[in-house]
mmCIF file of C-alpha atoms in Angstrom:
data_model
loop_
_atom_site.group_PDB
_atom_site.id
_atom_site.type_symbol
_atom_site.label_atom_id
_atom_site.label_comp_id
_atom_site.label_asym_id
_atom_site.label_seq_id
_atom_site.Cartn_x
_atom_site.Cartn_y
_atom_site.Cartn_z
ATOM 1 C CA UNK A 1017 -15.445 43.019 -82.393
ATOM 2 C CA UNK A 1018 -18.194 43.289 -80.398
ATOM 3 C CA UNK A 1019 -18.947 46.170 -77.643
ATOM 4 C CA UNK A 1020 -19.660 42.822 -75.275
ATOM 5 C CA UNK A 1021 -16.291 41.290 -76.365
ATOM 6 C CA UNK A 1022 -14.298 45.320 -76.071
ATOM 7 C CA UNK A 1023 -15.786 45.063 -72.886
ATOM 8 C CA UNK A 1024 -14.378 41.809 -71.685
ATOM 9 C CA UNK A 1025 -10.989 42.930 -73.603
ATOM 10 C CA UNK A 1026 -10.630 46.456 -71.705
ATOM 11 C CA UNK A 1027 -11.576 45.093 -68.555
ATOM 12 C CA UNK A 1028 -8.765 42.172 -68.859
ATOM 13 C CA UNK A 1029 -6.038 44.786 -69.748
ATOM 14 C CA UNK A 1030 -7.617 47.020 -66.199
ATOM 15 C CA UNK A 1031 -7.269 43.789 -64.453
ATOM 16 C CA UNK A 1032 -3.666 42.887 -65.343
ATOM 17 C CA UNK A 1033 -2.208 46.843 -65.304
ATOM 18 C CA UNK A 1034 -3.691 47.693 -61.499
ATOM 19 C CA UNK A 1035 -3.073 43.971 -60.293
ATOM 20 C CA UNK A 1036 0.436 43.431 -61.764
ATOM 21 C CA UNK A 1037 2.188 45.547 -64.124
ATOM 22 C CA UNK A 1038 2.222 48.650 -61.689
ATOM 23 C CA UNK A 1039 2.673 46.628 -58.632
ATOM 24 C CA UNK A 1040 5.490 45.184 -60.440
ATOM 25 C CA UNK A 1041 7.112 48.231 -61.473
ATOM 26 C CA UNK A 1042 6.599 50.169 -58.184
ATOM 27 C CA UNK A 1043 7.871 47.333 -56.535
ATOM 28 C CA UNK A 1044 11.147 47.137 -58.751
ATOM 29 C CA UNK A 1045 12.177 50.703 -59.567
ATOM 30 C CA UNK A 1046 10.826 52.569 -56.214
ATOM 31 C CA UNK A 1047 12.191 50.502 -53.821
ATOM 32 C CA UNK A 1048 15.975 52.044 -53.486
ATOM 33 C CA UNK A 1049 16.122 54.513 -50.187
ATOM 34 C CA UNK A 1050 17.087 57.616 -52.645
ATOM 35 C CA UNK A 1051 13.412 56.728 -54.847
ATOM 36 C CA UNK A 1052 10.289 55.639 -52.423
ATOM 37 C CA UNK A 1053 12.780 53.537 -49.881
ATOM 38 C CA UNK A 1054 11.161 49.570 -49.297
ATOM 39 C CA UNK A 1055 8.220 50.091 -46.876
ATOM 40 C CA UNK A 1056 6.480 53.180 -49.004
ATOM 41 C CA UNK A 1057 6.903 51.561 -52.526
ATOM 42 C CA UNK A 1058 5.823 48.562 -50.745
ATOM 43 C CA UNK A 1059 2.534 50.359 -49.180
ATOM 44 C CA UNK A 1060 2.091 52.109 -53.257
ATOM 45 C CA UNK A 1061 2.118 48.582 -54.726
ATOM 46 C CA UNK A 1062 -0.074 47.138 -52.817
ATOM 47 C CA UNK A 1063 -2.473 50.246 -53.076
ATOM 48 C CA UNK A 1064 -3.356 49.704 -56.655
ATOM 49 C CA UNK A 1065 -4.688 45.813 -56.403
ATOM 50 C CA UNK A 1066 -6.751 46.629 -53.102
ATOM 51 C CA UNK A 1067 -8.220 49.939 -54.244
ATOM 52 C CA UNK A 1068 -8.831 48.152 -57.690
ATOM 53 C CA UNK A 1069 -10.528 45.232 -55.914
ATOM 54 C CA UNK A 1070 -12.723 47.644 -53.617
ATOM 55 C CA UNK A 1071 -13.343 49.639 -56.980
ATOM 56 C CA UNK A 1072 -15.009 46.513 -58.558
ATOM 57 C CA UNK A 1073 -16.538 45.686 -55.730
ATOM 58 C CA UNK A 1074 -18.533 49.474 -55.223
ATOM 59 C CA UNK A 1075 -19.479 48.720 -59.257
ATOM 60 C CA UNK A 1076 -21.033 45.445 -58.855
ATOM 61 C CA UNK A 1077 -22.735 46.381 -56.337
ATOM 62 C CA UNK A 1078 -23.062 42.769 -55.091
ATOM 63 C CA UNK A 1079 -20.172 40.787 -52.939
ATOM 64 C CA UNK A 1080 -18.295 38.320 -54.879
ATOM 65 C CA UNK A 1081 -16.960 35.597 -52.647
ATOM 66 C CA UNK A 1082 -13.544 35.078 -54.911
ATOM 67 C CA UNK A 1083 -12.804 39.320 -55.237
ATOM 68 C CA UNK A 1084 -13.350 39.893 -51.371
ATOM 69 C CA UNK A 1085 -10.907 36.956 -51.127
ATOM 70 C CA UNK A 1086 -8.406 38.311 -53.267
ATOM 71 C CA UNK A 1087 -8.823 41.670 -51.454
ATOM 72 C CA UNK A 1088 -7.891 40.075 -48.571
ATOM 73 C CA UNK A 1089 -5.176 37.992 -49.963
ATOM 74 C CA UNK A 1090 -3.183 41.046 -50.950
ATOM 75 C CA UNK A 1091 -4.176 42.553 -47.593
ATOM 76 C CA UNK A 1092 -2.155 39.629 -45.640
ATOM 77 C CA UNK A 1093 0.404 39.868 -48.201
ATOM 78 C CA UNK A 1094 1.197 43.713 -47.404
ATOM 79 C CA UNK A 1095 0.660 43.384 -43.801
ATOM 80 C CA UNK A 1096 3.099 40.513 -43.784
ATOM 81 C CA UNK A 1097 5.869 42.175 -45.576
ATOM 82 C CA UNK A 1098 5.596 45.628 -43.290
ATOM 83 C CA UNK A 1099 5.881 44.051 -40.286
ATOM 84 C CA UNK A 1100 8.602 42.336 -41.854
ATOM 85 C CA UNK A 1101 7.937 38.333 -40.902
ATOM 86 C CA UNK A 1102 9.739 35.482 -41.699
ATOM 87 C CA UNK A 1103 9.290 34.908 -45.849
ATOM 88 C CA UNK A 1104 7.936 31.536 -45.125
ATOM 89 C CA UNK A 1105 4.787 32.921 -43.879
ATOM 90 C CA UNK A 1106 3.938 34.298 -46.728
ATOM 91 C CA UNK A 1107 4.769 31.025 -48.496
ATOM 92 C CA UNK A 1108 2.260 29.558 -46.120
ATOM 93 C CA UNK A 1109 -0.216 32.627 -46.910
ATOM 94 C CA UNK A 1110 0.176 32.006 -50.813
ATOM 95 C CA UNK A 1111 -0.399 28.610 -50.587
ATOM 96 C CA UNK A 1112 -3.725 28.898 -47.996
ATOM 97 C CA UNK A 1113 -5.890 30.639 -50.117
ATOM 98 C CA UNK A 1114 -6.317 29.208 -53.000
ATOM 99 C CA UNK A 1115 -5.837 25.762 -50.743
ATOM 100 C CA UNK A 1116 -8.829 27.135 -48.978
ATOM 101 C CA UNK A 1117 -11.191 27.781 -52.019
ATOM 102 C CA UNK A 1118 -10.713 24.242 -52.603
ATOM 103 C CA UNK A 1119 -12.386 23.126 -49.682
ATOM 104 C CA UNK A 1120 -14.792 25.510 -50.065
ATOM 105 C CA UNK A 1121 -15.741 24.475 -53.477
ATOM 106 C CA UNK A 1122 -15.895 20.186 -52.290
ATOM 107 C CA UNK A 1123 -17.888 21.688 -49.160
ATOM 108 C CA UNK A 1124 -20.297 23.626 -50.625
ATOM 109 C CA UNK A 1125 -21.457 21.231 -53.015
ATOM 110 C CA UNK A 1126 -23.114 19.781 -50.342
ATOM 111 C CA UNK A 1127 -25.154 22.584 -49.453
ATOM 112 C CA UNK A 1128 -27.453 24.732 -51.205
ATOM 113 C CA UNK A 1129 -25.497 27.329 -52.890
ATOM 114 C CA UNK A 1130 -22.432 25.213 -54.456
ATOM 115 C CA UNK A 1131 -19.803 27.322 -55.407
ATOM 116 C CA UNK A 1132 -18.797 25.278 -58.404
ATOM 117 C CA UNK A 1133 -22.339 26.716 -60.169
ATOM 118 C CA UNK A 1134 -21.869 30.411 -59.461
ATOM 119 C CA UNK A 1135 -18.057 29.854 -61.271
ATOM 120 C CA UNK A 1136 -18.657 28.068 -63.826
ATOM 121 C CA UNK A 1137 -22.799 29.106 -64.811
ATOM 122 C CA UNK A 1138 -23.212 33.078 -65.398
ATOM 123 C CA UNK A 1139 -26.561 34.136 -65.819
ATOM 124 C CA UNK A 1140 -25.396 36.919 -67.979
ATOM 125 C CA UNK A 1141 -24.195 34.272 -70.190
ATOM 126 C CA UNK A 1142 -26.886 31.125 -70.018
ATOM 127 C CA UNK A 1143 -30.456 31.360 -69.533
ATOM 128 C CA UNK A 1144 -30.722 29.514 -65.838
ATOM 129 C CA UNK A 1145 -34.125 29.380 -65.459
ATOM 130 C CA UNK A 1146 -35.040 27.747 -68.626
ATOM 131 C CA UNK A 1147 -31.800 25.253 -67.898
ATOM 132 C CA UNK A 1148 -33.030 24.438 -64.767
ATOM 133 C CA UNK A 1149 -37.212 24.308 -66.415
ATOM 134 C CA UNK A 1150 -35.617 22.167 -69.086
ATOM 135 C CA UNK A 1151 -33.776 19.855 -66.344
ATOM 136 C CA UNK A 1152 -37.121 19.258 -64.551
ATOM 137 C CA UNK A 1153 -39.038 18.283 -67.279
ATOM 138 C CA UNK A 1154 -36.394 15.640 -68.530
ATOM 139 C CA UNK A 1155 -35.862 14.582 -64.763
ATOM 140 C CA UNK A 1156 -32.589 15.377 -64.963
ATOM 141 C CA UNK A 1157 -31.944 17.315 -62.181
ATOM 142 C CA UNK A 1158 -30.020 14.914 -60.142
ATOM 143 C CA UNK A 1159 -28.061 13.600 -63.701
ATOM 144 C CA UNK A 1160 -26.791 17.224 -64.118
ATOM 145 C CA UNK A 1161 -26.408 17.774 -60.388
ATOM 146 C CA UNK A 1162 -23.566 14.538 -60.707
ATOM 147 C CA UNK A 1163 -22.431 16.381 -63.558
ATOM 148 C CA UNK A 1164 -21.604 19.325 -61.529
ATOM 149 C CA UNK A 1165 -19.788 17.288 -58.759
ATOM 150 C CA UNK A 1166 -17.344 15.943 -61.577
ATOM 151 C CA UNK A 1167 -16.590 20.043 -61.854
ATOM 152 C CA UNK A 1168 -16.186 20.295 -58.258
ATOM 153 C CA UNK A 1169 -13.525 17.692 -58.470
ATOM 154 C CA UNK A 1170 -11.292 19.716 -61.534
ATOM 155 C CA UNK A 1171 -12.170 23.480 -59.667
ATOM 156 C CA UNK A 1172 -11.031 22.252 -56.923
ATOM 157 C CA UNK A 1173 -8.235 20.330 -58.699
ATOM 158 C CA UNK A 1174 -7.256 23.853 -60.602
ATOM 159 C CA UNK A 1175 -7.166 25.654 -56.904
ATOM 160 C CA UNK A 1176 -4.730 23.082 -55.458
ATOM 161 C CA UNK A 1177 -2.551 23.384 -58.442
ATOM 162 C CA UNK A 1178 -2.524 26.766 -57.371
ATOM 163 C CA UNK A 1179 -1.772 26.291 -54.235
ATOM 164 C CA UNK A 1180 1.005 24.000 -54.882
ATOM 165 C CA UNK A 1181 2.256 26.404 -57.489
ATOM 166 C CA UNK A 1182 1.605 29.385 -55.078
ATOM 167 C CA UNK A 1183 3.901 28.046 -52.316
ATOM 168 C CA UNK A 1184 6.952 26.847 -54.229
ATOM 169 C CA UNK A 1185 7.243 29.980 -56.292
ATOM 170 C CA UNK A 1186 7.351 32.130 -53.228
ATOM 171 C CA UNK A 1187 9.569 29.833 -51.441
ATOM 172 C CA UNK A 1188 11.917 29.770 -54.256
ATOM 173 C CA UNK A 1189 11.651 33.447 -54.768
ATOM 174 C CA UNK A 1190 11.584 35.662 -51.672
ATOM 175 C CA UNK A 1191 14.775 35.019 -49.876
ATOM 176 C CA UNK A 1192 15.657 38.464 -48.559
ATOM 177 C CA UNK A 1193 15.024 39.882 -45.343
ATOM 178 C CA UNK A 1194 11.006 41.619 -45.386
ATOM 179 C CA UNK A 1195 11.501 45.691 -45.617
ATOM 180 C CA UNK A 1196 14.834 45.739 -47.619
ATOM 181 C CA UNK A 1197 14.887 46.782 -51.581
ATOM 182 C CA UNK A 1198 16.016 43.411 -52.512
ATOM 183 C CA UNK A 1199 12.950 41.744 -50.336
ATOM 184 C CA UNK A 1200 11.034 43.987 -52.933
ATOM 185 C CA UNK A 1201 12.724 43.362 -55.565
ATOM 186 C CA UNK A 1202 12.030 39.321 -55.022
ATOM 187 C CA UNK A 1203 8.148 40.302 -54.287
ATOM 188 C CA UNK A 1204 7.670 42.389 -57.623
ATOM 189 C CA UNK A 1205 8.959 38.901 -59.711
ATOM 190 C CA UNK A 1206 6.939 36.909 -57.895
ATOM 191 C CA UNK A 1207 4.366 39.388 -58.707
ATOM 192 C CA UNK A 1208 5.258 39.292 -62.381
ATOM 193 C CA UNK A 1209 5.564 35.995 -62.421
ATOM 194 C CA UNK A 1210 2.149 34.892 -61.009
ATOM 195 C CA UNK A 1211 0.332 35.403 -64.496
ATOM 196 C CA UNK A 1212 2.220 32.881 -66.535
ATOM 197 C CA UNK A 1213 3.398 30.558 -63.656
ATOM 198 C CA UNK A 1214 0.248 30.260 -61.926
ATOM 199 C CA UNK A 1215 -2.731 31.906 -63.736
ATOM 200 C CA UNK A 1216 -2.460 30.441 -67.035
ATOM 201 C CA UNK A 1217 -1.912 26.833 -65.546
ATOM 202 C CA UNK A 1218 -4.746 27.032 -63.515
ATOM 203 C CA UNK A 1219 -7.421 29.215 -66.292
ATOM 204 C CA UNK A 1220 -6.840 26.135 -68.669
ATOM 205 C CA UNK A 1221 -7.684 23.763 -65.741
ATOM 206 C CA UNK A 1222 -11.167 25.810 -65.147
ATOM 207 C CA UNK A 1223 -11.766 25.718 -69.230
ATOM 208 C CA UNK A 1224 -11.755 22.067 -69.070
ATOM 209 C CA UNK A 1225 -13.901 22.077 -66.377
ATOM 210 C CA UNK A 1226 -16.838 24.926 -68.360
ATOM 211 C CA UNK A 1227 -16.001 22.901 -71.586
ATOM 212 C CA UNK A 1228 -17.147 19.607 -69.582
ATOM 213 C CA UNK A 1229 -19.942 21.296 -68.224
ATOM 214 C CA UNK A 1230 -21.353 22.617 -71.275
ATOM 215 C CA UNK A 1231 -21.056 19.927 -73.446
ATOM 216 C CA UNK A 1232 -23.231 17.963 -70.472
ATOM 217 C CA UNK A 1233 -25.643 20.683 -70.639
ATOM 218 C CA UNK A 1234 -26.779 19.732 -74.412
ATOM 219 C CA UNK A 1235 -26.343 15.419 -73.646
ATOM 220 C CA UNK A 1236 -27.929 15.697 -70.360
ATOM 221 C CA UNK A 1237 -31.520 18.042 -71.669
ATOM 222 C CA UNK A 1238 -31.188 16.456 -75.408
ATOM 223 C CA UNK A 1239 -31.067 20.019 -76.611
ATOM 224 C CA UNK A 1240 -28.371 21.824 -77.904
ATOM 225 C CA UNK A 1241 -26.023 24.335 -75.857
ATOM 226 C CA UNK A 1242 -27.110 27.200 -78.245
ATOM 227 C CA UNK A 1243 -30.886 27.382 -77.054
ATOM 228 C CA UNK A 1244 -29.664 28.055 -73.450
ATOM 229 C CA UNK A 1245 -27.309 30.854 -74.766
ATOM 230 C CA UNK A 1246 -28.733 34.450 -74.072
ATOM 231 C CA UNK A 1247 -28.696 36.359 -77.196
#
């Protein structure tokens, strides 16, 4: 294996522990008033996948749009549950995000920074500049740039999955009053749950949508998807 693909591997595992498997387990065996009680195991939880998030945020040193979101997203979550509102707001709050990257991926494309390219093209992992010299001397810019709408359409097809799947999960599972052990109990499955339910669902959508993309890249320029690779 190599130190790239460790890399990739280690930081996955991070990702998943802080975001899920301690929330999860806070959330389910701290919650009883003898342990943590509801609203501190609740605040603990929700500590990890924020101070995680703000973590990778310091190390990048550059804002990404979807992390800040996701920051936030737990934010509303948290503040939600402690001042103890109505379950279906949070219903409405799962379902809004990713609802709202949607939009913002159709919108964008019609501006200058579509959002669909910085997903789906990493630098790190293509070399742009010769994609985008290799587009202009084929005049292919505005082939490619049709191309790229077509992603739009299945990013922001994954993200309303989501959204869809976001809502009627939490519906379904948080049926308990906000601030009691059982509320948290509910929160930490559909914590747990998230991955396979929603993530996995959603990741294949967005491979279909780089597999489309990159097999364009080598019809589109006439050369093959290896000589844009970095090495």
């Amino acid at each position: 294996m190599s130190q790239t693909e460790k890399k990739k591997s280690s930081g996955f595992l991070v990702n998943l522990l802080f975001n899920i498997v301690i929330p999860t387990l806070i959330l389910s065996k701290l919650s009883e008033e003898h342990q943590l009680g509801p609203v501190w195991a609740l605040v603990a939880a929700l500590a990890f996948p924020v101070g995680f998030g703000l973590w990778e945020l310091q190390q990048s040193k550059k804002v990404n749009f979807l992390s800040v979101l996701g920051v936030i997203s737990v934010l509303l979550t948290g503040g939600m549950s402690l001042l103890q509102l109505d379950p279906a707001y949070i219903a409405i709050k799962e379902a809004a995000v990713p609802g709202l990257i949607a939009v913002i991926v159709l919108v964008s494309q019609r501006s200058k920074y579509p959002l669909v390219k910085k997903i789906l093209l990493n630098d790190e992992l293509l070399d742009l500049a010769k994609l985008d010299a290799c587009l202009k001397a084929n005049s292919a810019e505005q082939l490619f740039a049709a191309k790229l709408q077509n992603c739009a359409y299945l990013v922001a097809g994954a993200f309303t999955l989501s959204s869809v799947l976001n809502y009627g999960l939490a519906k379904y599972l948080l049926v308990s009053a906000p601030g009691t052990p059982a509320f948290n109990e509910e929160l930490a499955q559909m914590t747990a749950m998230s991955y396979p339910v929603i993530v996995l669902p959603v990741t294949v959508v967005l491979m279909v949508a780089i597999f489309y993309l990159f097999s364009q890249i080598g019809k589109v320029t006439g050369e093959s998807l290896e000589s844009f690779l970095r090495q």
